[in-house]
């Protein structure tokens, strides 16, 4: 077990529904610590760059359109095994398959509008954190 950092994005469906506070409460109750946070409206270039790995997927256009529809809240979470831990706290990508008590079960509508993103590996977490934050932002 090691102290890790992971990137979280609270997506436009959640900011639209005023679910930011509810989601942050689930995150903090899980023991993960928010060490940086910013509300921002992603540009098409930012959303496309962030999700570059998915650019050949059929849902890429829909994903970029959705992620730029309204503001998001990006944050860096820190804790023991933060990458795996946050994926557990978020629940399955498809909310209909997410376990009770997870963010996606509590707040999300479907696989496209699934309320939150979390890094899927430590390597990707480093890249994703660097996409939005400088080392000096992590307090
Ligand atoms: P996220 O964890 O942010 O990483 C990629 C995102 O693509 C994913 O969450 C979903 O929101 C989205 N996604 C994955 N599969 C589909 C799909 N079949 N249709 C639409 N969006 C999808």
Coordinates of C-alpha atoms and ligand atoms in Angstrom, one line a residue:
X1 CA 0.0 0.0 0.0
X2 CA 1.3 3.4 -0.9
X3 CA 0.0 7.0 -0.8
X4 CA -1.1 7.9 -4.3
X5 CA -2.8 10.8 -6.1
X6 CA -5.5 10.5 -8.7
X7 CA -7.5 12.9 -10.8
X8 CA -11.2 13.3 -10.4
X9 CA -13.6 15.2 -12.7
X10 CA -17.1 15.9 -11.6
X11 CA -18.8 16.0 -15.0
X12 CA -21.4 18.5 -16.5
X13 CA -24.4 16.3 -15.7
X14 CA -23.5 16.6 -12.0
X15 CA -22.7 20.3 -11.9
X16 CA -26.0 20.9 -13.8
X17 CA -27.9 19.1 -11.1
X18 CA -26.1 20.7 -8.2
X19 CA -24.6 17.4 -7.2
X20 CA -21.1 18.7 -6.6
X21 CA -21.4 19.0 -2.8
X22 CA -23.1 15.5 -2.5
X23 CA -20.3 13.9 -4.6
X24 CA -17.5 15.7 -2.6
X25 CA -19.1 14.4 0.6
X26 CA -18.9 10.8 -0.7
X27 CA -15.3 11.3 -1.6
X28 CA -14.3 12.8 1.7
X29 CA -16.3 10.2 3.7
X30 CA -14.2 7.5 1.9
X31 CA -11.1 8.9 3.4
X32 CA -9.6 10.4 0.2
X33 CA -8.3 13.9 0.7
X34 CA -8.9 16.7 -1.8
X35 CA -5.5 18.4 -2.3
X36 CA -6.4 20.6 -5.3
X37 CA -9.7 21.7 -6.9
X38 CA -10.9 23.9 -9.7
X39 CA -14.3 24.6 -11.4
X40 CA -13.8 25.2 -15.1
X41 CA -15.6 25.1 -18.4
X42 CA -13.5 22.8 -20.7
X43 CA -12.9 23.9 -24.3
X44 CA -13.3 21.4 -27.1
X45 CA -9.5 21.3 -27.5
X46 CA -9.1 20.5 -23.7
X47 CA -11.7 17.8 -23.6
X48 CA -10.4 16.2 -26.9
X49 CA -6.8 16.3 -25.5
X50 CA -7.8 14.9 -22.2
X51 CA -9.7 12.0 -23.8
X52 CA -7.2 11.5 -26.6
X53 CA -6.9 7.8 -25.9
X54 CA -10.6 7.4 -26.9
X55 CA -10.4 9.4 -30.1
X56 CA -11.0 6.3 -32.3
X57 CA -14.0 5.2 -30.3
X58 CA -17.5 5.7 -31.7
X59 CA -18.6 7.7 -28.7
X60 CA -15.7 10.2 -28.8
X61 CA -17.6 13.1 -30.5
X62 CA -20.5 12.6 -28.0
X63 CA -18.1 12.5 -25.1
X64 CA -16.4 15.8 -26.1
X65 CA -19.7 17.5 -26.7
X66 CA -21.0 16.4 -23.3
X67 CA -17.8 17.3 -21.4
X68 CA -17.9 20.9 -22.9
X69 CA -21.7 21.4 -22.3
X70 CA -21.3 23.0 -18.9
X71 CA -18.6 23.5 -16.2
X72 CA -16.8 20.6 -14.6
X73 CA -15.0 20.4 -11.2
X74 CA -11.5 18.9 -11.5
X75 CA -9.7 17.8 -8.4
X76 CA -6.7 15.8 -7.2
X77 CA -7.4 13.2 -4.5
X78 CA -4.7 11.8 -2.2
X79 CA -4.7 8.7 0.0
X80 CA -3.7 5.0 0.4
X81 CA -4.1 3.4 -3.0
X82 CA -6.0 6.4 -4.2
X83 CA -6.3 5.3 -7.9
X84 CA -8.0 1.9 -7.1
X85 CA -9.8 3.4 -4.1
X86 CA -11.5 6.2 -6.1
X87 CA -12.5 3.7 -8.8
X88 CA -14.3 1.7 -6.1
X89 CA -15.9 4.9 -4.7
X90 CA -17.1 5.9 -8.2
X91 CA -18.6 2.5 -9.0
X92 CA -18.9 0.8 -12.5
X93 CA -18.6 3.1 -15.6
X94 CA -22.2 2.1 -16.4
X95 CA -24.3 3.4 -13.5
X96 CA -26.9 0.5 -13.9
X97 CA -24.0 -1.9 -12.9
X98 CA -22.6 0.3 -10.1
X99 CA -22.8 -1.0 -6.5
X100 CA -25.0 0.6 -3.9
X101 CA -23.5 3.6 -2.2
X102 CA -21.1 4.4 -5.1
X103 CA -21.2 7.9 -6.7
X104 CA -22.5 6.6 -10.0
X105 CA -25.3 4.6 -8.4
X106 CA -26.3 7.6 -6.3
X107 CA -26.0 10.3 -8.9
X108 CA -25.5 9.2 -12.5
X109 CA -27.9 8.6 -15.3
X110 CA -26.2 6.4 -17.9
X111 CA -22.8 5.3 -19.3
X112 CA -22.4 8.6 -21.3
X113 CA -23.5 10.9 -18.4
X114 CA -21.9 9.1 -15.6
X115 CA -21.2 12.1 -13.3
X116 CA -17.5 11.4 -12.5
X117 CA -14.2 10.5 -14.1
X118 CA -11.3 8.9 -12.2
X119 CA -7.8 7.9 -13.5
X120 CA -7.5 4.2 -14.3
X121 CA -3.8 3.7 -13.5
X122 CA -1.1 5.5 -11.5
X123 CA 0.7 6.3 -14.8
X124 CA -2.4 7.9 -16.3
X125 CA -3.1 9.7 -13.0
X126 CA 0.3 11.5 -13.3
X127 CA -0.5 12.5 -16.9
X128 CA -4.1 13.6 -16.1
X129 CA -3.1 15.6 -13.0
X130 CA -0.4 17.4 -15.0
X131 CA -3.0 18.2 -17.6
X132 CA -4.8 20.5 -15.1
X133 CA -2.5 21.3 -12.2
X134 CA 1.1 22.3 -11.4
X135 CA 2.9 20.6 -8.6
X136 CA 2.6 23.9 -6.6
X137 CA -1.2 23.7 -6.7
X138 CA -1.3 20.4 -4.7
X139 CA -1.7 21.4 -1.1
Ligands
LIG1 P1 -14.6 8.1 -18.1 O1 -14.2 7.3 -17.0 O2 -14.6 9.6 -18.0 O3 -13.7 7.7 -19.4 C1 -14.2 7.7 -20.7 C2 -15.6 8.0 -20.8 O4 -16.3 7.7 -22.0 C3 -16.4 7.2 -19.8 O5 -16.1 7.6 -18.5 C4 -17.8 7.4 -20.2 O6 -18.4 8.6 -19.8 C5 -17.6 7.5 -21.7 N1 -18.1 6.3 -22.3 C6 -17.6 5.1 -22.2 N2 -18.3 4.2 -22.9 C7 -19.3 4.9 -23.5 C8 -20.3 4.6 -24.4 N3 -20.5 3.3 -24.8 N4 -21.1 5.6 -24.8 C9 -20.9 6.9 -24.4 N5 -19.9 7.2 -23.6 C10 -19.1 6.2 -23.2

